[in-house]
Amino acid sequence: MNGVELRGVTKAYAGLTVMKDINLEIEDGAFLVLLGPSGCGKSTILNMIAGLEPVTGGSIHIAGRDVTELEPDERDIAMVFQSYALYPTMSVRKNIGFGLKIRGMPKADIEKRVDEIGELLQITPLLDRKPSQLSGGQQQRVAIGRALVREPSVFLFDEPLSNLDAKLRADMRVELKRLHERLGRTIVYVTHDQIEAMTLATKVVVLDKGSIQQADTPENVYRRPANKFVASFVGAPTMNFIDGKLIQDGDGIAFDGGSGQLPLASLPTRAHDLIGQPVTLGARPEHLMFDDLGANARVLLAEPTGPDQYVRLAVAGSEVTARTGPEQHFSSGTDARIMIDGARVSLFDPESGRAVL
Ligand SMILES: Nc1ncnc2c1ncn2[C@@H]1O[C@H](COP(=O)(O)OP(=O)(O)OP(=O)(O)O)[C@@H](O)[C@H]1O
Ligand SMILES: [Mg+2]
């Protein structure tokens, strides 16, 4: 296969295992995002693909070639770091062309290639400046240009936008996506920002404590989280979790949270098999609906955000958050009625956290 493959990769630092049996296929042309909390092993995976960190066990393959024992510059990859790592004394032009120069490319060819990259990234007017004369976003573009110029088969990005302010980040995110669509190269991209993951990825790999929790499309990771960790890590405000059990409710099924019941509209029929056993109900804020036929709830607090509002509620003995439009006004302490869209809920095993529906 073209692309990148990790087979049974493990990593230990001084005898302490930090990555456990990582198996991952990254298809040619994919935009794969490694997502997870600090310390989960994102950079370690990237550095092992790059050859900057040796693996402890297993093997790494790039474009069908076993590169496990190869040096970074023999792997046909280019990496963009969070810190940009530009050469401060060189002009932008020299920074971008440097990788080609050390490969012995003729000067005229380098010039031509750098000019092309400058145009692609819209930094032509900046080519003769020094890095210190650029904004953070411009420096980031130069760092990307330096990676692009070598035309590797795989690009590795380690949190490339985390030093930028919110507005610039959003702009650069769009540019990166366009660039990927235009060039069609394989990208492996590390972030702990779930919005970046959701918007950029063709496939998201959610990591926790050195293990892959789920590897799937952004949509499936959001809609069908494999376990409670993924469910709570992806999505803001976070998914609501209520412990209890499913009960028969006339023809349908309801959820019994111990100190109150919640009707679940249109729960999949296979949920019948779970009636009576303890489960953790997971419901995204947008799947809690205000409905006169719903369960009794009390409004604790409403937070308008502009396009919508988050309403904190007490229902069935738990505190939950509902996301709703900005029109309706909610006063703290008043009563409301809440229905949950059963077609969209997740159910987890309370012991293992694994999704059972
Ligand atoms: N050189 C090292 N020596 C010992 N332990 C290390 C070393 N580098 C990383 N680790 C450990 O390996 C684990 C994974 O680290 P890694 O840097 O891959 O995390 P990360 O997901 O990139 O985190 P962050 O989001 O904070 O960058 C952590 O527990 C970290 O402490
Ligand atoms: Mg890191």
Coordinates of C-alpha atoms and ligand atoms in Angstrom, one line a residue:
M1 CA 0.0 0.0 0.0
N2 CA 1.0 3.6 -0.6
G3 CA 0.7 5.8 2.5
V4 CA 1.9 4.9 6.0
E5 CA 1.4 1.8 8.1
L6 CA 2.3 1.1 11.7
R7 CA 2.4 -2.6 12.6
G8 CA 2.4 -3.6 16.3
V9 CA 4.4 -0.5 17.2
T10 CA 5.3 -0.1 20.9
K11 CA 7.5 2.5 22.6
A12 CA 9.1 2.5 26.0
Y13 CA 11.2 5.3 27.5
A14 CA 13.7 3.9 30.1
G15 CA 11.7 0.7 30.4
L16 CA 8.3 2.6 30.9
T17 CA 5.9 1.7 28.1
V18 CA 4.1 4.7 26.7
M19 CA 2.7 3.3 23.4
K20 CA 1.0 -0.1 23.4
D21 CA 0.6 -2.1 20.2
I22 CA -0.3 0.6 17.8
N23 CA -1.7 -0.7 14.5
L24 CA -2.7 1.9 12.0
E25 CA -3.2 2.1 8.3
I26 CA -2.9 5.6 6.8
E27 CA -4.2 5.5 3.2
D28 CA -2.4 7.3 0.4
G29 CA -3.7 10.9 0.3
A30 CA -5.4 10.7 3.7
F31 CA -5.6 13.6 6.1
L32 CA -5.1 11.6 9.3
V33 CA -5.5 13.5 12.6
L34 CA -4.0 12.1 15.8
L35 CA -6.2 13.6 18.6
G36 CA -6.0 13.2 22.3
P37 CA -5.1 14.8 25.6
S38 CA -1.7 16.0 26.6
G39 CA 0.7 13.1 27.2
C40 CA -1.4 10.5 25.3
G41 CA 1.5 9.9 22.8
K42 CA 0.6 11.9 19.7
S43 CA 4.0 13.4 19.2
T44 CA 5.7 10.1 20.0
I45 CA 3.8 8.4 17.1
L46 CA 4.7 11.3 14.8
N47 CA 8.3 11.2 15.8
M48 CA 8.5 7.4 15.3
I49 CA 7.0 7.9 11.8
A50 CA 9.6 10.6 11.1
G51 CA 12.4 8.5 12.4
L52 CA 13.3 11.0 15.1
E53 CA 12.5 8.4 17.8
P54 CA 13.3 4.7 17.4
V55 CA 10.4 2.2 17.9
T56 CA 10.8 -0.3 20.8
G57 CA 8.9 -2.9 18.9
G58 CA 6.9 -3.4 15.7
S59 CA 7.6 -1.8 12.3
I60 CA 6.8 1.3 10.2
H61 CA 6.1 1.3 6.5
I62 CA 6.0 4.2 4.1
A63 CA 4.8 3.7 0.5
G64 CA 5.2 -0.1 1.0
R65 CA 8.8 0.2 2.2
D66 CA 9.9 -0.9 5.7
V67 CA 11.5 2.3 7.0
T68 CA 11.8 1.2 10.6
E69 CA 15.6 1.3 10.5
L70 CA 16.0 4.2 8.2
E71 CA 17.2 7.7 9.0
P72 CA 14.7 10.6 8.9
D73 CA 16.1 11.9 5.6
E74 CA 15.8 8.5 3.9
R75 CA 12.0 8.2 4.7
D76 CA 10.6 10.6 2.1
I77 CA 8.7 12.7 4.8
A78 CA 8.7 16.3 5.8
M79 CA 7.8 17.6 9.2
V80 CA 6.3 20.9 10.4
F81 CA 6.8 21.6 14.1
Q82 CA 4.7 23.6 16.5
S83 CA 7.7 26.0 17.0
Y84 CA 8.3 26.4 13.2
A85 CA 12.1 26.0 13.8
L86 CA 13.1 28.5 11.0
Y87 CA 16.7 29.5 10.6
P88 CA 16.7 33.0 12.1
T89 CA 19.6 34.4 10.1
M90 CA 18.4 33.2 6.7
S91 CA 15.9 35.0 4.5
V92 CA 12.5 33.3 3.9
R93 CA 13.7 32.4 0.4
K94 CA 16.8 30.7 1.8
N95 CA 14.8 29.0 4.6
I96 CA 12.5 27.4 2.0
G97 CA 15.3 26.5 -0.4
F98 CA 17.7 25.1 2.2
G99 CA 16.5 21.5 2.0
L100 CA 17.0 21.5 -1.8
K101 CA 20.4 23.2 -1.5
I102 CA 21.8 20.5 0.8
R103 CA 20.6 17.9 -1.7
G104 CA 22.7 19.6 -4.4
M105 CA 19.9 20.9 -6.6
P106 CA 21.1 23.6 -9.1
K107 CA 20.6 27.2 -7.9
A108 CA 18.2 28.2 -10.8
D109 CA 16.0 25.2 -10.1
I110 CA 15.8 26.0 -6.4
E111 CA 14.8 29.6 -7.3
K112 CA 12.1 28.4 -9.5
R113 CA 10.7 26.0 -7.0
V114 CA 10.8 28.5 -4.2
D115 CA 9.0 31.0 -6.3
E116 CA 6.3 28.5 -7.0
I117 CA 5.9 27.7 -3.3
G118 CA 5.8 31.4 -2.5
E119 CA 2.9 31.8 -4.9
L120 CA 1.1 28.8 -3.6
L121 CA 1.3 30.0 0.0
Q122 CA 0.9 33.7 -1.0
I123 CA 4.1 34.8 0.6
T124 CA 5.9 36.1 -2.5
P125 CA 6.3 39.6 -1.1
L126 CA 7.9 38.2 2.1
L127 CA 10.6 36.1 0.4
D128 CA 13.4 38.5 1.1
R129 CA 12.6 39.1 4.8
K130 CA 14.1 37.4 7.8
P131 CA 11.8 35.3 10.0
S132 CA 11.9 37.9 12.8
Q133 CA 10.2 40.3 10.4
L134 CA 7.2 38.1 10.0
S135 CA 4.0 37.5 12.1
G136 CA 3.3 34.2 13.7
G137 CA 1.0 33.1 10.9
Q138 CA 3.5 34.2 8.2
Q139 CA 6.2 32.2 9.9
Q140 CA 4.0 29.2 10.0
R141 CA 3.4 29.5 6.3
V142 CA 7.2 29.6 5.7
A143 CA 7.6 26.5 7.8
I144 CA 4.9 24.8 5.7
G145 CA 6.6 26.1 2.6
R146 CA 9.9 24.5 3.7
A147 CA 8.1 21.2 4.0
L148 CA 6.2 21.5 0.7
V149 CA 9.3 22.4 -1.4
R150 CA 10.8 18.9 -1.0
E151 CA 7.7 17.2 -2.4
P152 CA 7.7 14.3 0.1
S153 CA 5.1 11.6 0.0
V154 CA 4.1 12.2 3.6
F155 CA 3.7 15.4 5.6
L156 CA 3.9 15.3 9.3
F157 CA 2.5 18.2 11.3
D158 CA 2.8 18.5 15.1
E159 CA 0.3 21.0 16.4
P160 CA 1.3 23.6 13.7
L161 CA -1.4 26.1 14.6
S162 CA -1.2 26.1 18.4
N163 CA 0.9 29.2 18.6
L164 CA -1.5 31.3 16.6
D165 CA -4.4 33.4 17.9
A166 CA -8.0 32.1 17.4
K167 CA -8.8 34.1 14.2
L168 CA -5.5 33.2 12.5
R169 CA -5.9 29.6 13.5
A170 CA -9.2 29.4 11.8
D171 CA -7.8 31.0 8.6
M172 CA -4.8 28.7 8.5
R173 CA -7.1 25.7 9.1
V174 CA -9.0 26.6 6.0
E175 CA -5.7 27.1 4.0
L176 CA -4.4 23.7 5.2
K177 CA -7.5 22.0 4.1
R178 CA -7.4 23.7 0.6
L179 CA -3.7 22.8 0.3
H180 CA -4.5 19.2 1.1
E181 CA -7.3 19.1 -1.4
R182 CA -5.0 20.6 -4.1
L183 CA -1.9 18.5 -3.5
G184 CA -3.6 15.3 -2.5
R185 CA -0.6 14.3 -0.4
T186 CA -0.8 12.1 2.8
I187 CA -0.8 14.2 5.9
V188 CA -0.5 13.0 9.5
Y189 CA -1.5 15.8 11.8
V190 CA -1.3 16.0 15.6
T191 CA -3.6 18.2 17.6
H192 CA -5.5 18.3 20.9
D193 CA -8.0 20.6 19.3
Q194 CA -11.1 18.7 18.4
I195 CA -12.4 21.4 16.1
E196 CA -9.2 21.1 14.0
A197 CA -9.6 17.3 14.1
M198 CA -13.2 17.4 13.0
T199 CA -12.8 20.0 10.2
L200 CA -9.5 18.7 8.7
A201 CA -9.5 15.0 9.0
T202 CA -10.5 12.3 6.5
K203 CA -9.8 10.0 9.5
V204 CA -9.4 10.7 13.2
V205 CA -7.4 8.6 15.5
V206 CA -8.4 9.2 19.2
L207 CA -5.7 8.3 21.6
D208 CA -5.6 7.9 25.4
K209 CA -2.7 6.8 27.5
G210 CA -0.7 5.3 24.7
S211 CA -3.6 3.3 23.1
I212 CA -5.9 3.9 20.1
Q213 CA -9.4 4.4 21.4
Q214 CA -11.1 4.8 18.0
A215 CA -9.9 5.3 14.4
D216 CA -12.8 6.4 12.2
T217 CA -14.2 9.2 10.1
P218 CA -14.9 12.5 12.0
E219 CA -18.6 11.9 11.7
N220 CA -18.5 8.4 13.2
V221 CA -16.2 9.5 16.0
Y222 CA -18.8 12.1 16.9
R223 CA -22.0 10.2 16.3
R224 CA -20.9 6.7 17.2
P225 CA -18.1 7.0 19.8
A226 CA -16.5 3.6 20.6
N227 CA -16.4 4.3 24.3
K228 CA -17.0 6.9 27.0
F229 CA -13.5 8.4 26.7
V230 CA -14.0 9.2 23.0
A231 CA -17.6 10.4 23.7
S232 CA -16.4 12.9 26.3
F233 CA -13.3 14.0 24.6
V234 CA -15.0 14.9 21.3
G235 CA -17.8 17.5 21.3
A236 CA -18.2 20.8 23.2
P237 CA -20.2 21.2 25.4
T238 CA -19.4 17.6 26.3
M239 CA -21.8 14.7 26.0
N240 CA -24.2 14.3 28.9
F241 CA -23.8 11.0 30.9
I242 CA -26.5 9.6 33.1
D243 CA -26.2 6.3 34.9
G244 CA -29.3 4.1 35.2
K245 CA -31.1 1.5 33.1
L246 CA -33.5 1.1 30.3
I247 CA -37.1 0.1 31.2
Q248 CA -40.2 -0.9 29.3
D249 CA -42.6 2.1 28.9
G250 CA -45.8 1.0 27.3
D251 CA -44.8 0.0 23.7
G252 CA -41.6 2.0 23.9
I253 CA -38.5 2.2 26.1
A254 CA -37.7 4.8 28.7
F255 CA -34.5 5.5 30.7
D256 CA -34.7 5.2 34.5
G257 CA -32.0 7.4 36.1
G258 CA -32.8 6.3 39.7
S259 CA -34.6 9.4 40.8
G260 CA -36.7 10.0 37.7
Q261 CA -37.5 8.7 34.2
L262 CA -36.7 10.1 30.8
P263 CA -38.7 9.1 27.7
L264 CA -36.5 8.2 24.8
A265 CA -38.2 8.8 21.4
S266 CA -37.3 6.4 18.6
L267 CA -34.6 4.3 20.3
P268 CA -33.3 1.6 17.9
T269 CA -35.2 -1.7 18.4
R270 CA -32.0 -3.6 19.3
A271 CA -32.0 -1.6 22.5
H272 CA -34.7 -4.0 23.8
D273 CA -31.9 -6.5 24.5
L274 CA -30.5 -4.1 27.0
I275 CA -33.6 -3.6 29.1
G276 CA -32.9 -4.0 32.8
Q277 CA -29.1 -4.0 32.8
P278 CA -27.1 -1.1 34.1
V279 CA -26.1 1.3 31.4
T280 CA -24.7 4.8 31.1
L281 CA -26.8 6.9 28.8
G282 CA -24.9 9.4 26.6
A283 CA -26.7 12.2 25.0
R284 CA -25.2 15.2 23.1
P285 CA -26.6 18.6 24.2
E286 CA -28.2 19.1 20.8
H287 CA -30.2 15.9 21.2
L288 CA -32.0 17.1 24.3
M289 CA -35.2 18.8 23.1
F290 CA -37.7 21.0 25.0
D291 CA -41.0 19.2 24.5
D292 CA -44.3 19.3 26.4
L293 CA -44.5 15.5 26.5
G294 CA -41.0 15.2 28.0
A295 CA -39.8 14.6 31.5
N296 CA -39.9 17.2 34.3
A297 CA -36.7 19.2 34.5
R298 CA -35.5 22.3 36.3
V299 CA -33.6 25.1 34.7
L300 CA -30.4 25.8 36.6
L301 CA -28.7 28.3 34.3
A302 CA -28.9 29.5 30.7
E303 CA -25.8 30.5 28.8
P304 CA -26.4 32.4 25.5
T305 CA -23.5 32.1 23.1
G306 CA -24.8 34.1 20.2
P307 CA -26.0 31.5 17.6
D308 CA -27.4 29.2 20.3
Q309 CA -27.7 28.8 24.0
Y310 CA -26.6 26.1 26.5
V311 CA -29.2 25.4 29.2
R312 CA -28.1 23.6 32.3
L313 CA -30.9 21.4 33.7
A314 CA -31.6 19.1 36.5
V315 CA -33.4 16.0 35.3
A316 CA -33.8 12.4 36.5
G317 CA -31.4 13.1 39.4
S318 CA -28.6 14.4 37.1
E319 CA -27.3 17.7 35.8
V320 CA -27.3 17.9 32.0
T321 CA -26.7 20.5 29.3
A322 CA -29.1 21.1 26.4
R323 CA -28.2 23.1 23.3
T324 CA -31.0 25.1 21.8
G325 CA -31.7 28.2 19.7
P326 CA -31.3 31.7 21.0
E327 CA -35.0 32.6 20.7
Q328 CA -36.5 31.1 23.8
H329 CA -35.8 32.7 27.2
F330 CA -35.0 30.5 30.2
S331 CA -35.0 31.7 33.8
S332 CA -33.0 29.9 36.4
G333 CA -35.3 28.0 38.8
T334 CA -38.2 27.5 36.5
D335 CA -39.6 24.2 35.2
A336 CA -39.1 22.8 31.8
R337 CA -39.8 19.5 30.0
I338 CA -37.1 17.6 28.3
M339 CA -37.2 14.8 25.7
I340 CA -34.1 12.9 24.4
D341 CA -33.8 11.9 20.8
G342 CA -33.3 8.1 21.3
A343 CA -32.2 7.6 17.7
R344 CA -29.1 9.7 18.5
V345 CA -28.1 8.5 22.0
S346 CA -25.2 6.2 22.9
L347 CA -25.3 3.6 25.6
F348 CA -22.2 2.6 27.4
D349 CA -21.3 -0.3 29.7
P350 CA -20.7 1.5 33.1
E351 CA -17.9 -0.9 34.0
S352 CA -15.7 -0.9 30.8
G353 CA -17.0 2.3 29.3
R354 CA -17.4 0.5 26.0
A355 CA -20.4 1.5 23.7
V356 CA -23.1 -1.2 23.8
L357 CA -25.5 0.7 21.4
Ligands
LIG1 N1 12.1 11.6 26.0 C1 11.2 11.1 26.8 N2 11.5 10.4 27.9 C2 10.6 9.8 28.8 N3 9.3 9.9 28.6 C3 8.9 10.6 27.5 C4 9.8 11.2 26.6 N4 9.0 11.8 25.6 C5 7.7 11.6 25.9 N5 7.6 10.9 27.1 C6 6.4 10.4 27.7 O1 5.6 9.7 26.7 C7 4.2 10.0 26.8 C8 3.7 10.5 25.5 O2 4.3 11.8 25.2 P1 4.0 12.6 23.9 O3 5.0 13.8 23.9 O4 4.0 11.7 22.8 O5 2.6 13.2 24.3 P2 1.6 14.2 23.4 O6 0.3 13.4 23.2 O7 2.3 14.7 22.2 O8 1.3 15.3 24.5 P3 1.2 16.9 24.2 O9 -0.2 17.2 23.7 O10 1.4 17.5 25.6 O11 2.2 17.4 23.2 C9 4.1 11.0 28.0 O12 3.7 10.3 29.1 C10 5.5 11.6 28.1 O13 5.7 11.9 29.5
MG2 MG 3.0 16.6 21.6

